[in-house]
mmCIF file with all atom_site columns, C-alpha atoms in Angstrom:
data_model
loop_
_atom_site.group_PDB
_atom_site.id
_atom_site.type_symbol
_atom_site.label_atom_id
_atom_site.label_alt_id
_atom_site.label_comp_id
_atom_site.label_asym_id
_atom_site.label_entity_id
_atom_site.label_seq_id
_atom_site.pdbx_PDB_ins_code
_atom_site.Cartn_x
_atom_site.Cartn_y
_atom_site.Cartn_z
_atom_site.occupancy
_atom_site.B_iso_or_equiv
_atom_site.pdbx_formal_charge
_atom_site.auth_seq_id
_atom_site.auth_comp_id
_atom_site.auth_asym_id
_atom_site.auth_atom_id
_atom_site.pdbx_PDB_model_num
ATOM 1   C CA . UNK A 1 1   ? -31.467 -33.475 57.892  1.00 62.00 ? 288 UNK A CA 1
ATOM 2   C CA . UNK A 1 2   ? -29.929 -31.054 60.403  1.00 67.00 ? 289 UNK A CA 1
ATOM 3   C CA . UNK A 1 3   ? -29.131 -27.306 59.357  1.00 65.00 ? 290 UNK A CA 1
ATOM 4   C CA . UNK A 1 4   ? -25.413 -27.801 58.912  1.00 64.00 ? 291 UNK A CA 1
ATOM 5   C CA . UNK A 1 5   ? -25.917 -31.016 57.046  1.00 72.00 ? 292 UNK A CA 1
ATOM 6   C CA . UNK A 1 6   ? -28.333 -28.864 54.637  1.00 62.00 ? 293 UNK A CA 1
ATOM 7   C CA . UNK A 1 7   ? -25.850 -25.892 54.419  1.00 59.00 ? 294 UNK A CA 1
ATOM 8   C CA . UNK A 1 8   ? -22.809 -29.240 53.081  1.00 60.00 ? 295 UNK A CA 1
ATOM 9   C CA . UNK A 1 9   ? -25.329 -29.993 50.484  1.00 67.00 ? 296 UNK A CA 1
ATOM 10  C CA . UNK A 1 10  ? -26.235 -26.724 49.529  1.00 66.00 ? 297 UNK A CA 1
ATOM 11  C CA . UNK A 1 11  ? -22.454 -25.733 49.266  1.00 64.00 ? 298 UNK A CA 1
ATOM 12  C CA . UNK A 1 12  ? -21.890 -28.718 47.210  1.00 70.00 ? 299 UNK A CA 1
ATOM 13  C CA . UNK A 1 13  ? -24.611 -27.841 44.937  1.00 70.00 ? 300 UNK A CA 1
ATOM 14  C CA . UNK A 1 14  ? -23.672 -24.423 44.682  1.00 58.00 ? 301 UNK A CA 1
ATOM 15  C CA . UNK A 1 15  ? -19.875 -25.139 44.048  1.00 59.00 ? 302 UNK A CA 1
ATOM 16  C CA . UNK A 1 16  ? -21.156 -27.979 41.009  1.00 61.00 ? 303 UNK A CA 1
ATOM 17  C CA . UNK A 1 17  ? -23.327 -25.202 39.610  1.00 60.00 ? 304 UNK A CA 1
ATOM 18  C CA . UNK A 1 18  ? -20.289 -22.419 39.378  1.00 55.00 ? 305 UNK A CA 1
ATOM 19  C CA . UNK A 1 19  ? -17.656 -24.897 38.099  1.00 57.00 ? 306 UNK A CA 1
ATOM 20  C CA . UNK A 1 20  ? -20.609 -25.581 35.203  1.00 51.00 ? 307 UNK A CA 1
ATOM 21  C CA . UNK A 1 21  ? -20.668 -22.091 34.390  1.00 48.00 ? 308 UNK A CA 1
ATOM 22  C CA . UNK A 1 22  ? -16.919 -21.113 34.461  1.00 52.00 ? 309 UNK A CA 1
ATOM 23  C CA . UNK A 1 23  ? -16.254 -24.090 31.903  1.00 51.00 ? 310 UNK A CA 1
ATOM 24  C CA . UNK A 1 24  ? -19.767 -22.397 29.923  1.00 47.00 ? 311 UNK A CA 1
ATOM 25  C CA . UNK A 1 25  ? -17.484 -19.471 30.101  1.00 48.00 ? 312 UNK A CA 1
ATOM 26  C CA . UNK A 1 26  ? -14.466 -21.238 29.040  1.00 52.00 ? 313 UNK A CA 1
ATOM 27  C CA . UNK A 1 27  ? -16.152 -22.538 26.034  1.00 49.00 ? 314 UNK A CA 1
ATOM 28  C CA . UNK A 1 28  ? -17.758 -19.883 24.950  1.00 51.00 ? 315 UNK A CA 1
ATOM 29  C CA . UNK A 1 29  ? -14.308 -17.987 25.249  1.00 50.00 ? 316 UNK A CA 1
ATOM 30  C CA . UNK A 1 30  ? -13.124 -19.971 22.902  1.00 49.00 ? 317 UNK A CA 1
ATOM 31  C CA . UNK A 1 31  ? -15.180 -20.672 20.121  1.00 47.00 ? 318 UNK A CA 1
ATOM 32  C CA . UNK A 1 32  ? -15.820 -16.659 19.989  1.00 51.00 ? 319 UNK A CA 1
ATOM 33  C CA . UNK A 1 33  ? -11.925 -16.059 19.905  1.00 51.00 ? 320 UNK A CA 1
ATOM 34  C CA . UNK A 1 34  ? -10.828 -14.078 16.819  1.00 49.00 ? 321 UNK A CA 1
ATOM 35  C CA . UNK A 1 35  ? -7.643  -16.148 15.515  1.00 52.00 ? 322 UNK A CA 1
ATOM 36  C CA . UNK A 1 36  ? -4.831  -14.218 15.724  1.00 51.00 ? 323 UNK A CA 1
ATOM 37  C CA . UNK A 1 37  ? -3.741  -12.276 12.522  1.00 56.00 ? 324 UNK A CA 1
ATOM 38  C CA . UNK A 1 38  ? -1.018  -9.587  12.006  1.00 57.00 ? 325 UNK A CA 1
ATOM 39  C CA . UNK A 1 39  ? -2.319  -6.372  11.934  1.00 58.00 ? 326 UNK A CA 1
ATOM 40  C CA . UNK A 1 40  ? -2.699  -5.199  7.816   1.00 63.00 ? 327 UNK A CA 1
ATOM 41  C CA . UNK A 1 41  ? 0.233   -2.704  6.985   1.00 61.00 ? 328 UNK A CA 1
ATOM 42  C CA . UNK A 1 42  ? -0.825  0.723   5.132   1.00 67.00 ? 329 UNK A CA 1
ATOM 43  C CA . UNK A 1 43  ? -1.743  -0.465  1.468   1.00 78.00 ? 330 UNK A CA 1
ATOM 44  C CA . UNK A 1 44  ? 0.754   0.762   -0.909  1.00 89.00 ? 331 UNK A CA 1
ATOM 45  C CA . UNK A 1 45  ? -0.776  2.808   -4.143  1.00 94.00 ? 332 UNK A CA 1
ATOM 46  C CA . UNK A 1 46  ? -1.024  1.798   -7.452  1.00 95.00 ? 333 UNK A CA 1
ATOM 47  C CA . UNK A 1 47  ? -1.679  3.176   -10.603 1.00 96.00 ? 334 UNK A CA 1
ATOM 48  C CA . UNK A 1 48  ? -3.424  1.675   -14.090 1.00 97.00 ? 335 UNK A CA 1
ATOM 49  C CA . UNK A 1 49  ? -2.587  2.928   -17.633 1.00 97.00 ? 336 UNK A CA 1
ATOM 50  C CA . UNK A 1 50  ? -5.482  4.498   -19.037 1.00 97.00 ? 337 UNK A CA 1
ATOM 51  C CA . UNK A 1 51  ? -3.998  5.147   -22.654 1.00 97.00 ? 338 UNK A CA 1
ATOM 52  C CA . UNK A 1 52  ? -5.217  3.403   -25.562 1.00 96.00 ? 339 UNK A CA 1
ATOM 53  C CA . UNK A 1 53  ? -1.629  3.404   -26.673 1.00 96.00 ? 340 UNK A CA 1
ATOM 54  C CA . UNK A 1 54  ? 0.197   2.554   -23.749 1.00 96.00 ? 341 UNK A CA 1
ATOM 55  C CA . UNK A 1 55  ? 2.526   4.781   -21.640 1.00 97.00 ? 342 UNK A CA 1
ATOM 56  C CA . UNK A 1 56  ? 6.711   4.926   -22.236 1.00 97.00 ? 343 UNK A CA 1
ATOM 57  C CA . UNK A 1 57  ? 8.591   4.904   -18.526 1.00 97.00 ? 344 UNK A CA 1
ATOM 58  C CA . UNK A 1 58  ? 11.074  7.589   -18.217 1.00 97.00 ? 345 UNK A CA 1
ATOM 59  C CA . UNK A 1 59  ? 14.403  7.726   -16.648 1.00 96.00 ? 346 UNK A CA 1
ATOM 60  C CA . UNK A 1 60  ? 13.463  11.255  -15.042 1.00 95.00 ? 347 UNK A CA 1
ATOM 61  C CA . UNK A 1 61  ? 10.092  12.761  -14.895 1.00 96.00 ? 348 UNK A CA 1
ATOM 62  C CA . UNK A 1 62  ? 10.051  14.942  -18.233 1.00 96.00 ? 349 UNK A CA 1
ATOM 63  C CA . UNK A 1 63  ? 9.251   14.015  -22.083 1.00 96.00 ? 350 UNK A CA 1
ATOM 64  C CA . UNK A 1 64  ? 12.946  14.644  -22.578 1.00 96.00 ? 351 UNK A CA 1
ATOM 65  C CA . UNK A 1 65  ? 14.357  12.136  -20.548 1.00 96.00 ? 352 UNK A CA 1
ATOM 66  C CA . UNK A 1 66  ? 15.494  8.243   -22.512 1.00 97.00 ? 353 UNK A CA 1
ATOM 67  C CA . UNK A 1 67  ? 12.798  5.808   -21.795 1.00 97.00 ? 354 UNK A CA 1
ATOM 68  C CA . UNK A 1 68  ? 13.328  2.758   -19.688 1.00 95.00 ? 355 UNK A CA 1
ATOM 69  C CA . UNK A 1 69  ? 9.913   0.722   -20.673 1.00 95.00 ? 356 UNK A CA 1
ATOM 70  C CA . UNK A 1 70  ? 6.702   0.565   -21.601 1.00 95.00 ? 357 UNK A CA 1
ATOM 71  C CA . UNK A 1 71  ? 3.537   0.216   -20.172 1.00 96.00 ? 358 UNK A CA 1
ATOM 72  C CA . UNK A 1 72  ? 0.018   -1.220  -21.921 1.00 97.00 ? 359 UNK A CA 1
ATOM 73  C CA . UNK A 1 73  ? -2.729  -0.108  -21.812 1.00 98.00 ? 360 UNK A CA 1
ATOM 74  C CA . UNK A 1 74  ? -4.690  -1.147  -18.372 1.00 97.00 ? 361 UNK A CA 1
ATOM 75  C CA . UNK A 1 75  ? -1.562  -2.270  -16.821 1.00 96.00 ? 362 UNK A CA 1
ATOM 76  C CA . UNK A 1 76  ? -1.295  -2.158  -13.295 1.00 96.00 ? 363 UNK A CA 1
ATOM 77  C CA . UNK A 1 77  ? 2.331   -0.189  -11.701 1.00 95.00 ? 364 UNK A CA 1
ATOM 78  C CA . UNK A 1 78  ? 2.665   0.582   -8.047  1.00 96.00 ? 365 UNK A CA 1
ATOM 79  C CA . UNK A 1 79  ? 3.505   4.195   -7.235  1.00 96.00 ? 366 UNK A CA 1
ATOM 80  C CA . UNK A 1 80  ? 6.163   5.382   -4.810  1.00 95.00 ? 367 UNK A CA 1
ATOM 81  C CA . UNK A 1 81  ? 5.425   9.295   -4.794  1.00 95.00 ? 368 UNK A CA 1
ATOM 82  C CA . UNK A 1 82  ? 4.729   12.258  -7.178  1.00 96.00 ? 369 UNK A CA 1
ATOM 83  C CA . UNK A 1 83  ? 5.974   15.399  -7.921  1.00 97.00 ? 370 UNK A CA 1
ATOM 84  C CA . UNK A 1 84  ? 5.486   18.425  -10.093 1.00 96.00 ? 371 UNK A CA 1
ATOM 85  C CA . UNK A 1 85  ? 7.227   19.038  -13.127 1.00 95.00 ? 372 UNK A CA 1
ATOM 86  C CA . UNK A 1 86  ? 6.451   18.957  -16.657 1.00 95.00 ? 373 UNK A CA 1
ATOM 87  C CA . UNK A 1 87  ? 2.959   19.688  -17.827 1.00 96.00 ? 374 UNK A CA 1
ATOM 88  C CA . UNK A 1 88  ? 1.839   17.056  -20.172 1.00 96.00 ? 375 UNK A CA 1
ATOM 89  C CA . UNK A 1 89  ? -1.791  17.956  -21.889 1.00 96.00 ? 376 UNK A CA 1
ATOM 90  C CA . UNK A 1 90  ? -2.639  20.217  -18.452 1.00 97.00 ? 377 UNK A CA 1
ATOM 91  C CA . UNK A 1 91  ? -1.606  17.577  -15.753 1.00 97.00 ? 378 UNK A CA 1
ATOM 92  C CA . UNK A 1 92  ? 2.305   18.669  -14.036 1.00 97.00 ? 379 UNK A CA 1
ATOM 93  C CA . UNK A 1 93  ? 2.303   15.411  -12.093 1.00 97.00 ? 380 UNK A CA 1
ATOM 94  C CA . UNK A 1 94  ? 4.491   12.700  -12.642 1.00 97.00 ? 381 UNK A CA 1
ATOM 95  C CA . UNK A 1 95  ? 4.911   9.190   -10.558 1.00 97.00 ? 382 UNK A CA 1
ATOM 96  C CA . UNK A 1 96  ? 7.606   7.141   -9.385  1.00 97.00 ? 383 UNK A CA 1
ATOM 97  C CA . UNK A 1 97  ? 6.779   3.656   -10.182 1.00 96.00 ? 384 UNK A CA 1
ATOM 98  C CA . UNK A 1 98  ? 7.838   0.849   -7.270  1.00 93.00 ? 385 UNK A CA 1
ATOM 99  C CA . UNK A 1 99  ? 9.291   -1.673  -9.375  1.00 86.00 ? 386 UNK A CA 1
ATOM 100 C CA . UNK A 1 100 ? 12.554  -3.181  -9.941  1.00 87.00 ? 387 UNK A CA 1
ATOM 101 C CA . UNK A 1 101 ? 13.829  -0.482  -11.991 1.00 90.00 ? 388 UNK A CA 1
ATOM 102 C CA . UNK A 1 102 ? 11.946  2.370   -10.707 1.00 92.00 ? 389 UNK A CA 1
ATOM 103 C CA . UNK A 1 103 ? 11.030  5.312   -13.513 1.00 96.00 ? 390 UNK A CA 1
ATOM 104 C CA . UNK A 1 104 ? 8.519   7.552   -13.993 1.00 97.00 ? 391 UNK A CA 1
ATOM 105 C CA . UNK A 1 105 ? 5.511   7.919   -15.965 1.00 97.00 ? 392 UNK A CA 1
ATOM 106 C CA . UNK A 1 106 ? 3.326   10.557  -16.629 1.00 97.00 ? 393 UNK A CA 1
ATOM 107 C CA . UNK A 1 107 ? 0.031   11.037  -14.151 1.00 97.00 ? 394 UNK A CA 1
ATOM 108 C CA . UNK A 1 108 ? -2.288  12.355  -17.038 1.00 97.00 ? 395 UNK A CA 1
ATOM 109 C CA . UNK A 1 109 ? -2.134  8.755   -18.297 1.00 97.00 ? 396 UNK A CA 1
ATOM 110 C CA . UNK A 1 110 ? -2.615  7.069   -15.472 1.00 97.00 ? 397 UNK A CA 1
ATOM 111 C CA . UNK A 1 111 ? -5.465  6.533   -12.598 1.00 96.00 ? 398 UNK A CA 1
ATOM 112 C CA . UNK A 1 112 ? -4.382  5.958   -9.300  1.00 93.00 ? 399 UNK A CA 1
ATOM 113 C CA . UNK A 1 113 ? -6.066  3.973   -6.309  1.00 91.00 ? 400 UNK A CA 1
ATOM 114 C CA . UNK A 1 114 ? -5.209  6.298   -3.342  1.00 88.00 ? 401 UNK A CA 1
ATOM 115 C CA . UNK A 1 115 ? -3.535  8.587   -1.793  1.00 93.00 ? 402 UNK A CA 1
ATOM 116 C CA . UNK A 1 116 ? 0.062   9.039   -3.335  1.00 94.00 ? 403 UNK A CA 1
ATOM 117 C CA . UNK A 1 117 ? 2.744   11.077  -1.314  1.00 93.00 ? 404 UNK A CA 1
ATOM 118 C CA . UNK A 1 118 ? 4.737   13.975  -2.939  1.00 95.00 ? 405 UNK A CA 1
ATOM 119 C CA . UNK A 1 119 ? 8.469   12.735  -2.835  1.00 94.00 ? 406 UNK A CA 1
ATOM 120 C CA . UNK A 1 120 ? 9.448   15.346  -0.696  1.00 90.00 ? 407 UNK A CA 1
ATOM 121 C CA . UNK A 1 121 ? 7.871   13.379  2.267   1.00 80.00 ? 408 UNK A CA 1
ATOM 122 C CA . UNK A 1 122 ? 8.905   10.229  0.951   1.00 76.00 ? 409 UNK A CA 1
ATOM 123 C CA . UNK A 1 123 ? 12.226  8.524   2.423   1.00 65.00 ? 410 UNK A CA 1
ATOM 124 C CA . UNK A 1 124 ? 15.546  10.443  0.529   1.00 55.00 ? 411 UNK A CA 1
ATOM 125 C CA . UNK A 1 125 ? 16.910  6.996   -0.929  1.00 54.00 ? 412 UNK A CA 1
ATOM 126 C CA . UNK A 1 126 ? 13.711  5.887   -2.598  1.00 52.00 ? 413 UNK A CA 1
ATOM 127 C CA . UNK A 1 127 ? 13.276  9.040   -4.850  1.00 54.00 ? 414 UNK A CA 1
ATOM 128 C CA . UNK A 1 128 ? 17.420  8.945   -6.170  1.00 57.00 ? 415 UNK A CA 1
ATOM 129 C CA . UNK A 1 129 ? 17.602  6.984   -9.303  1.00 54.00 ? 416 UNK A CA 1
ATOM 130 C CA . UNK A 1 130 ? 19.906  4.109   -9.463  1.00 54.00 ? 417 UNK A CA 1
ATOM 131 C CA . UNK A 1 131 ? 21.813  5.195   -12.359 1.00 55.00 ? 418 UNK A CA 1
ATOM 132 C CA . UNK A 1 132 ? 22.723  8.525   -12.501 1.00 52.00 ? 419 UNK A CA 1
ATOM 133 C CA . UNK A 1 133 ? 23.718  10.842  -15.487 1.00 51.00 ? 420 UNK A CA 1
ATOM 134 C CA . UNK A 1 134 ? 27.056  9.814   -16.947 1.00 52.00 ? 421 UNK A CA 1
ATOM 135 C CA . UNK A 1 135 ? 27.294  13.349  -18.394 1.00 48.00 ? 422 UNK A CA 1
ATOM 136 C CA . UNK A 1 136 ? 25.541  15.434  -15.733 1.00 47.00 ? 423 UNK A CA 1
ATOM 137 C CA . UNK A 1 137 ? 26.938  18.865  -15.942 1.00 48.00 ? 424 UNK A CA 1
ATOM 138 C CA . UNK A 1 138 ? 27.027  21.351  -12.341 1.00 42.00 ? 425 UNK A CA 1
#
């Protein structure tokens, strides 16, 4: 075999032995792929009832205020934001529940799972309620 004839096979040997590897590669690519998901949004907070007796949903955040619904005990609510208002039993906060009619229940009775914003920082239309006062005064 003459030197050029040896350099052909060796070429050919060398070119089977990198097309081997790139599909290796190929392969390899693929079965280690992660599928494609959408990335997770923030996870929204929620809140459970931790009274024995259950917990009333107001129409504002105070004692005073006509109650919308009622809550059991160990019932799950999600929370929109908090703010600080009437002290019930030495806890001021009070959440905004995100449901379909939102209201708010008292924080001392209820546990949360995160972080919940004050309402402040919380978009404007969120926080109004949907019915306001018929006799608001000012």
């Amino acid at each position: 075999m003459s030197t050029t004839e040896n350099l052909v096979a060796r070429g050919r040997e060398l070119a089977a032995g990198a097309g081997a590897l790139a599909a290796v590669v190929a392969v390899g690519a693929t079965l280690f792929a992660a599928p494609a998901q959408a990335a997770p949004g923030p996870l929204k907070p929620y809140g459970v009832v931790t009274a024995k007796a259950g917990l009333s949903e107001r129409q504002y955040p105070s004692t005073d205020s006509s109650v919308r619904g009622y809550l059991r005990h160990r019932s799950q609510v999600g929370l929109v934001c908090k703010v600080r208002t009437q002290n019930v039993r030495g806890n001021s906060v009070w959440y905004l529940t995100r449901s379909e009619r939102p209201a708010w229940v008292s924080a001392k009775y209820v546990t949360n799972s995160g972080f919940v914003k004050y309402c402040k920082d919380v978009q404007h239309h969120r926080v109004q309620p949907s019915n306001p006062a018929k006799h608001a005064v000012g």
